[in-house]
Short mmCIF file of C-alpha atoms (C1' of nucleotides) in Angstrom, two decimals:
data_model
loop_
_atom_site.label_atom_id
_atom_site.label_comp_id
_atom_site.label_asym_id
_atom_site.label_seq_id
_atom_site.Cartn_x
_atom_site.Cartn_y
_atom_site.Cartn_z
CA UNK A 1 3.03 14.48 -43.02
CA UNK A 2 1.60 12.23 -40.31
CA UNK A 3 1.72 9.33 -42.88
CA UNK A 4 5.20 10.34 -43.66
CA UNK A 5 5.89 10.30 -39.73
CA UNK A 6 4.13 7.09 -39.52
CA UNK A 7 7.12 5.84 -42.14
CA UNK A 8 9.68 7.31 -40.02
CA UNK A 9 8.60 5.55 -36.76
CA UNK A 10 8.10 2.37 -38.64
CA UNK A 11 11.52 2.56 -39.89
CA UNK A 12 12.54 2.68 -35.95
CA UNK A 13 10.86 -1.11 -35.70
CA UNK A 14 12.66 -2.39 -38.40
CA UNK A 15 15.79 -0.54 -37.19
CA UNK A 16 15.52 -3.11 -33.87
CA UNK A 17 15.20 -5.92 -36.26
CA UNK A 18 11.41 -5.94 -35.15
CA UNK A 19 8.59 -7.47 -37.31
CA UNK A 20 5.77 -5.29 -38.42
CA UNK A 21 2.70 -6.27 -37.28
CA UNK A 22 -1.06 -5.33 -37.27
CA UNK A 23 -0.82 -4.95 -33.35
CA UNK A 24 2.25 -2.43 -33.69
CA UNK A 25 1.28 -0.34 -36.37
CA UNK A 26 -2.06 -0.02 -34.49
CA UNK A 27 -0.56 0.80 -30.98
CA UNK A 28 1.84 3.42 -33.30
CA UNK A 29 -1.53 4.99 -35.04
CA UNK A 30 -3.12 5.50 -31.27
CA UNK A 31 0.29 7.41 -30.71
CA UNK A 32 0.74 9.68 -33.37
CA UNK A 33 -3.28 10.79 -33.21
CA UNK A 34 -2.75 11.86 -29.44
CA UNK A 35 0.05 12.90 -29.23
CA UNK A 36 -1.05 15.75 -26.66
CA UNK A 37 -2.10 12.77 -24.54
CA UNK A 38 0.31 10.50 -22.29
CA UNK A 39 -1.38 7.65 -22.16
CA UNK A 40 -1.47 4.66 -19.69
CA UNK A 41 -1.15 1.33 -21.06
CA UNK A 42 -5.00 0.35 -19.89
CA UNK A 43 -6.48 4.01 -22.22
CA UNK A 44 -4.41 2.31 -24.99
CA UNK A 45 -6.04 -1.08 -24.70
CA UNK A 46 -9.57 0.91 -24.43
CA UNK A 47 -8.36 2.47 -27.61
CA UNK A 48 -7.74 -0.59 -29.70
CA UNK A 49 -10.42 -1.43 -32.09
CA UNK A 50 -9.50 -5.49 -32.27
CA UNK A 51 -10.50 -6.28 -28.82
CA UNK A 52 -9.07 -9.87 -29.40
CA UNK A 53 -5.44 -7.87 -28.95
CA UNK A 54 -3.88 -9.13 -25.25
CA UNK A 55 -2.61 -6.84 -23.19
CA UNK A 56 0.71 -9.03 -22.84
CA UNK A 57 1.12 -7.56 -26.45
CA UNK A 58 0.80 -3.80 -25.59
CA UNK A 59 2.89 -4.29 -22.50
CA UNK A 60 5.53 -6.09 -24.70
CA UNK A 61 4.89 -3.29 -27.62
CA UNK A 62 5.34 -0.56 -25.40
CA UNK A 63 8.74 -1.76 -23.97
CA UNK A 64 9.98 -2.16 -27.76
CA UNK A 65 9.05 0.97 -28.69
CA UNK A 66 10.53 2.48 -25.51
CA UNK A 67 13.82 0.65 -26.73
CA UNK A 68 13.43 1.88 -30.07
CA UNK A 69 13.10 5.16 -29.34
CA UNK A 70 10.07 5.89 -30.27
CA UNK A 71 8.02 6.25 -27.18
CA UNK A 72 9.50 7.44 -23.36
CA UNK A 73 8.11 6.36 -20.31
CA UNK A 74 6.85 9.06 -18.14
CA UNK A 75 5.05 9.67 -14.27
CA UNK A 76 4.58 12.95 -13.77
CA UNK A 77 2.02 12.79 -11.33
CA UNK A 78 3.68 9.33 -9.46
CA UNK A 79 0.48 6.85 -10.23
CA UNK A 80 1.29 3.34 -9.69
CA UNK A 81 0.86 2.58 -13.25
CA UNK A 82 2.69 4.29 -16.45
CA UNK A 83 2.26 7.00 -19.19
CA UNK A 84 3.95 6.68 -22.35
CA UNK A 85 4.99 10.06 -24.17
CA UNK A 86 5.69 9.95 -27.93
CA UNK A 87 9.63 11.11 -29.01
CA UNK A 88 9.79 13.25 -31.48
CA UNK A 89 11.86 12.57 -34.50
CA UNK A 90 13.85 15.85 -35.26
CA UNK A 91 14.71 16.82 -31.82
CA UNK A 92 17.69 15.97 -30.14
CA UNK A 93 16.61 16.39 -26.79
CA UNK A 94 13.47 15.02 -24.98
CA UNK A 95 10.92 18.16 -24.26
CA UNK A 96 10.35 19.72 -20.94
CA UNK A 97 6.81 19.44 -19.09
CA UNK A 98 4.72 21.41 -16.82
CA UNK A 99 2.56 19.81 -14.00
CA UNK A 100 -0.29 22.09 -12.31
CA UNK A 101 -0.44 20.71 -8.88
CA UNK A 102 -4.20 21.52 -8.25
CA UNK A 103 -5.62 20.23 -11.62
CA UNK A 104 -2.92 18.10 -12.40
CA UNK A 105 -2.89 19.25 -16.20
CA UNK A 106 0.26 18.45 -18.21
CA UNK A 107 1.54 21.42 -20.35
CA UNK A 108 4.75 20.35 -22.91
CA UNK A 109 7.30 23.04 -23.27
CA UNK A 110 9.23 22.85 -26.46
CA UNK A 111 11.97 25.49 -25.83
CA UNK A 112 15.18 23.58 -24.75
CA UNK A 113 16.68 26.75 -22.92
CA UNK A 114 19.01 23.96 -21.28
CA UNK A 115 22.40 24.10 -23.02
CA UNK A 116 24.19 27.23 -21.16
CA UNK A 117 23.65 24.62 -17.77
CA UNK A 118 24.54 21.84 -19.11
CA UNK A 119 27.93 23.01 -20.41
CA UNK A 120 28.63 24.79 -16.95
CA UNK A 121 27.50 21.49 -14.96
CA UNK A 122 29.50 19.36 -17.85
CA UNK A 123 32.83 21.21 -16.44
CA UNK A 124 32.22 21.58 -13.14
CA UNK A 125 31.40 18.10 -12.31
CA UNK A 126 33.14 16.30 -15.21
CA UNK A 127 30.32 14.89 -16.94
CA UNK A 128 29.03 14.28 -20.58
CA UNK A 129 25.62 15.03 -20.78
CA UNK A 130 23.40 13.52 -23.53
CA UNK A 131 19.97 13.82 -22.44
CA UNK A 132 17.81 15.49 -19.73
CA UNK A 133 14.57 15.36 -18.17
CA UNK A 134 12.91 18.40 -16.59
CA UNK A 135 9.61 18.99 -15.04
CA UNK A 136 8.17 22.19 -13.73
CA UNK A 137 5.38 21.89 -11.15
CA UNK A 138 3.49 25.22 -10.38
CA UNK A 139 0.12 26.63 -11.12
CA UNK A 140 -1.12 26.42 -14.70
CA UNK A 141 -3.05 29.87 -16.14
CA UNK A 142 -6.60 28.20 -15.51
CA UNK A 143 -6.30 27.58 -11.89
CA UNK A 144 -4.41 31.16 -11.35
CA UNK A 145 -8.13 32.72 -12.73
CA UNK A 146 -9.94 30.43 -10.48
CA UNK A 147 -8.57 31.13 -7.32
CA UNK A 148 -8.30 35.04 -8.26
CA UNK A 149 -12.21 34.85 -8.47
CA UNK A 150 -12.36 33.37 -5.06
CA UNK A 151 -10.57 35.97 -3.33
CA UNK B 1 24.48 20.08 13.61
CA UNK B 2 23.02 16.19 12.79
CA UNK B 3 21.10 16.31 16.21
CA UNK B 4 19.57 19.26 15.09
CA UNK B 5 18.84 18.26 12.06
CA UNK B 6 16.68 15.55 13.52
CA UNK B 7 15.09 17.81 15.71
CA UNK B 8 14.11 20.13 12.69
CA UNK B 9 12.54 17.11 10.66
CA UNK B 10 10.66 15.81 13.70
CA UNK B 11 9.13 19.49 13.77
CA UNK B 12 7.67 18.87 10.55
CA UNK B 13 6.02 15.38 11.39
CA UNK B 14 4.63 17.40 14.35
CA UNK B 15 3.48 20.09 11.56
CA UNK B 16 1.29 17.06 10.19
CA UNK B 17 -0.28 16.49 13.57
CA UNK B 18 1.16 13.30 13.80
CA UNK B 19 2.58 11.43 16.80
CA UNK B 20 6.37 10.72 17.20
CA UNK B 21 6.93 6.94 17.52
CA UNK B 22 9.79 5.09 18.14
CA UNK B 23 9.45 3.41 14.24
CA UNK B 24 9.54 6.75 13.01
CA UNK B 25 12.12 8.06 14.48
CA UNK B 26 14.16 5.34 13.50
CA UNK B 27 13.27 5.52 9.77
CA UNK B 28 14.12 9.10 10.11
CA UNK B 29 17.76 8.50 11.35
CA UNK B 30 17.91 6.02 8.42
CA UNK B 31 17.45 8.92 6.05
CA UNK B 32 19.91 11.17 8.02
CA UNK B 33 22.64 8.86 7.94
CA UNK B 34 22.00 7.79 4.22
CA UNK B 35 21.84 11.10 3.06
CA UNK B 36 23.87 9.82 -0.38
CA UNK B 37 21.30 6.80 -1.29
CA UNK B 38 18.01 6.97 -2.94
CA UNK B 39 16.98 3.84 -0.46
CA UNK B 40 14.23 1.61 -1.32
CA UNK B 41 11.30 0.37 0.92
CA UNK B 42 13.04 -3.04 0.83
CA UNK B 43 16.26 -1.59 1.85
CA UNK B 44 15.09 0.56 4.77
CA UNK B 45 13.34 -2.31 6.25
CA UNK B 46 16.56 -4.35 6.08
CA UNK B 47 17.97 -1.27 8.01
CA UNK B 48 15.79 -1.76 10.84
CA UNK B 49 17.13 -2.93 13.84
CA UNK B 50 13.82 -3.84 15.20
CA UNK B 51 12.68 -6.62 13.06
CA UNK B 52 9.02 -6.40 14.39
CA UNK B 53 8.51 -3.31 12.63
CA UNK B 54 6.25 -4.47 9.64
CA UNK B 55 6.03 -3.43 6.11
CA UNK B 56 3.35 -1.54 6.36
CA UNK B 57 4.53 0.57 8.68
CA UNK B 58 7.84 1.48 6.56
CA UNK B 59 5.50 2.39 3.66
CA UNK B 60 2.70 4.16 5.37
CA UNK B 61 5.80 6.00 7.05
CA UNK B 62 7.24 6.92 3.95
CA UNK B 63 3.79 8.39 2.85
CA UNK B 64 3.75 10.50 5.86
CA UNK B 65 7.36 12.10 5.27
CA UNK B 66 6.65 12.82 1.67
CA UNK B 67 3.41 14.68 2.90
CA UNK B 68 5.61 16.17 5.13
CA UNK B 69 8.07 17.61 3.07
CA UNK B 70 10.84 15.54 4.76
CA UNK B 71 11.37 12.90 1.46
CA UNK B 72 10.65 12.73 -1.81
CA UNK B 73 9.32 9.41 -4.17
CA UNK B 74 11.93 9.23 -6.90
CA UNK B 75 12.32 7.12 -9.91
CA UNK B 76 15.55 7.72 -11.72
CA UNK B 77 15.70 4.20 -13.01
CA UNK B 78 12.46 3.25 -14.11
CA UNK B 79 12.43 0.98 -11.48
CA UNK B 80 9.13 -0.67 -10.69
CA UNK B 81 9.53 0.23 -7.02
CA UNK B 82 10.06 3.12 -5.26
CA UNK B 83 13.12 5.20 -3.90
CA UNK B 84 13.14 7.96 -1.23
CA UNK B 85 15.42 11.42 -1.10
CA UNK B 86 15.81 13.39 1.89
CA UNK B 87 14.84 16.91 1.30
CA UNK B 88 16.98 19.48 2.59
CA UNK B 89 15.35 21.68 5.21
CA UNK B 90 17.01 25.14 3.92
CA UNK B 91 16.91 24.99 0.06
CA UNK B 92 13.78 26.32 -1.40
CA UNK B 93 13.83 23.92 -4.43
CA UNK B 94 14.74 20.20 -4.72
CA UNK B 95 17.97 19.66 -6.08
CA UNK B 96 19.01 18.34 -9.61
CA UNK B 97 20.46 14.58 -10.60
CA UNK B 98 22.98 12.96 -12.60
CA UNK B 99 21.99 9.57 -13.74
CA UNK B 100 25.02 7.61 -15.71
CA UNK B 101 23.45 5.87 -18.51
CA UNK B 102 26.13 3.08 -18.71
CA UNK B 103 26.57 2.36 -14.55
CA UNK B 104 23.23 3.97 -13.25
CA UNK B 105 25.39 6.25 -10.85
CA UNK B 106 23.21 8.71 -9.11
CA UNK B 107 25.50 12.27 -8.63
CA UNK B 108 23.63 15.04 -6.86
CA UNK B 109 23.68 18.57 -8.23
CA UNK B 110 23.26 21.43 -5.75
CA UNK B 111 23.76 24.33 -8.40
CA UNK B 112 20.20 25.59 -8.93
CA UNK B 113 20.89 27.67 -11.97
CA UNK B 114 17.14 27.19 -13.29
CA UNK B 115 15.90 30.61 -12.19
CA UNK B 116 16.50 32.65 -15.32
CA UNK B 117 14.52 29.61 -17.25
CA UNK B 118 11.72 29.41 -15.22
CA UNK B 119 11.03 33.41 -14.96
CA UNK B 120 11.27 33.00 -18.84
CA UNK B 121 8.73 30.41 -18.81
CA UNK B 122 6.59 31.56 -16.46
CA UNK B 123 6.17 34.70 -18.61
CA UNK B 124 5.99 33.09 -22.05
CA UNK B 125 3.23 30.01 -21.26
CA UNK B 126 1.26 32.19 -18.14
CA UNK B 127 2.70 29.93 -15.73
CA UNK B 128 3.56 30.06 -11.78
CA UNK B 129 6.46 28.12 -11.16
CA UNK B 130 6.89 26.63 -7.85
CA UNK B 131 9.28 23.79 -7.89
CA UNK B 132 10.88 21.96 -10.32
CA UNK B 133 12.88 18.05 -10.60
CA UNK B 134 15.81 18.09 -13.45
CA UNK B 135 17.54 15.10 -14.21
CA UNK B 136 20.67 14.96 -16.40
CA UNK B 137 21.55 11.83 -18.24
CA UNK B 138 24.85 10.88 -19.99
CA UNK B 139 28.43 9.12 -18.87
CA UNK B 140 30.09 9.88 -15.53
CA UNK B 141 33.54 10.30 -15.25
CA UNK B 142 34.56 7.02 -14.31
CA UNK B 143 32.88 5.66 -17.23
CA UNK B 144 34.33 7.76 -19.64
CA UNK B 145 37.78 7.08 -18.19
CA UNK B 146 36.78 3.37 -18.58
CA UNK B 147 36.19 3.66 -22.17
CA UNK B 148 39.27 5.71 -22.76
CA UNK B 149 41.04 2.45 -21.81
CA UNK B 150 39.57 0.56 -24.10
CA UNK B 151 39.94 2.40 -27.06
"C1'" DA C 1 9.96 -22.85 -43.72
"C1'" DT C 2 11.35 -20.72 -39.98
"C1'" DC C 3 11.57 -17.10 -36.31
"C1'" DC C 4 9.32 -14.12 -33.83
"C1'" DG C 5 5.26 -12.37 -32.30
"C1'" DT C 6 0.52 -12.88 -30.02
"C1'" DG C 7 -3.20 -14.14 -26.80
"C1'" DC C 8 -4.40 -16.72 -22.69
"C1'" DA C 9 -4.05 -17.35 -17.92
"C1'" DA C 10 -1.33 -17.76 -14.23
"C1'" DA C 11 2.52 -15.84 -11.49
"C1'" DA C 12 5.27 -12.48 -9.74
"C1'" DT C 13 6.18 -8.01 -7.39
"C1'" DC C 14 5.21 -4.15 -5.28
"C1'" DT C 15 1.93 -1.78 -2.26
"C1'" DT C 16 -2.83 -0.92 0.06
"C1'" DT C 17 -5.79 -1.99 3.43
"C1'" DG C 18 -9.00 -4.53 7.31
"C1'" DC C 19 -8.40 -5.26 11.98
"C1'" DA C 20 -7.54 -6.08 16.35
"C1'" DT C 21 -3.87 -4.43 19.50
"C1'" DC C 22 -0.90 -1.37 21.60
"C1'" DT C 23 0.26 3.39 22.76
"C1'" DC C 24 1.36 8.44 22.52
"C1'" DG C 25 0.32 12.60 24.09
"C1'" DC D 1 -8.41 8.35 28.69
"C1'" DG D 2 -8.94 8.38 23.35
"C1'" DA D 3 -7.37 9.26 18.57
"C1'" DG D 4 -4.22 7.40 16.01
"C1'" DA D 5 -0.50 4.01 15.12
"C1'" DT D 6 1.01 -0.46 14.65
"C1'" DG D 7 1.75 -5.64 13.06
"C1'" DC D 8 -0.14 -9.14 10.61
"C1'" DA D 9 -2.17 -11.27 6.74
"C1'" DA D 10 -4.71 -10.95 2.94
"C1'" DA D 11 -6.38 -8.68 -0.85
"C1'" DG D 12 -5.30 -4.89 -4.88
"C1'" DA D 13 -2.68 -3.57 -8.97
"C1'" DT D 14 0.35 -3.33 -12.15
"C1'" DT D 15 3.20 -5.76 -15.17
"C1'" DT D 16 6.19 -10.24 -16.74
"C1'" DT D 17 6.27 -14.86 -18.16
"C1'" DG D 18 5.14 -19.57 -19.91
"C1'" DC D 19 3.66 -22.21 -23.52
"C1'" DA D 20 1.20 -23.20 -27.75
"C1'" DC D 21 -0.60 -21.23 -31.79
"C1'" DG D 22 -0.32 -18.30 -35.67
"C1'" DG D 23 1.81 -14.86 -38.72
"C1'" DA D 24 5.58 -11.96 -40.99
"C1'" DT D 25 9.45 -12.00 -43.73
#
DNA sequence: ATCCGTGCAAAATCTTTGCATCTCG
DNA sequence: CGAGATGCAAAGATTTTGCACGGAT
């Protein structure tokens, strides 16, 4: 299944009329095996086995992958560097995220739930909505438990 | 009413135990008279009448205002510089935004509509949700009309 | 064989910091 | 008066770019 996914992501590179290079494959595999994380450029560089790969290549590859619809650049925590999230091949919309304001943990939320709201807003504001980004902030379960103990 | 608002935002600075300086007042007024925009640091600097005000002061003031709950740093368009949005004094949550993928126009959406969804997600994922950020992407009315004409 | 991609280093851009001076409370 | 704010310039950090070389199709 994962191998199959890899092929499908590679097809997305081909659709951009871009070449399939070892560097691109390796970066793609890094994302496929770290689907829970939201890796930074630096983290990707440190995970590259071939230390000869230049950082410029990484930056250029991430940009390509964003254009190809493979990755989405995110910045949940107002950091001054980018993170990237692997897009799902089968879902029409970007998934939601919850960020804990205490521990900064990021939790992915895969239910969509937004369609009725989008219909209402489209009608009222005369818009055509094609995608969305929804971030919730609050306290995760672990941090709720921690503060219970302290009381 | 606007003067009254100014006082209320000034109170937020005081709540931070920070001093009320001419530079801070002027930057605050710039946001109060440009509520529709999402100004960049550079745009704020160019609007300052007192050209002696240093850019470091502007950066430090914007940071202070974010901590005070006066501004929110936003980056809808994946630009490599920050923009700031004035927070409403009376609403509990951050308002939503629609960004046109063709003309990059930003439209503010003040209906909340998210409360039932938040309740559902809180229960299912055992979270406490305190705020949210929701961005819609699509085609604005103007751009819809433009493409109708071209057909 | 031809483009496109890569690697290296330098450049560019936005933002932060150090320090002396000034000013609000 | 004293802690905090400002202005200037320099430093920091991430990302982009130029160019010669190498590799994919």
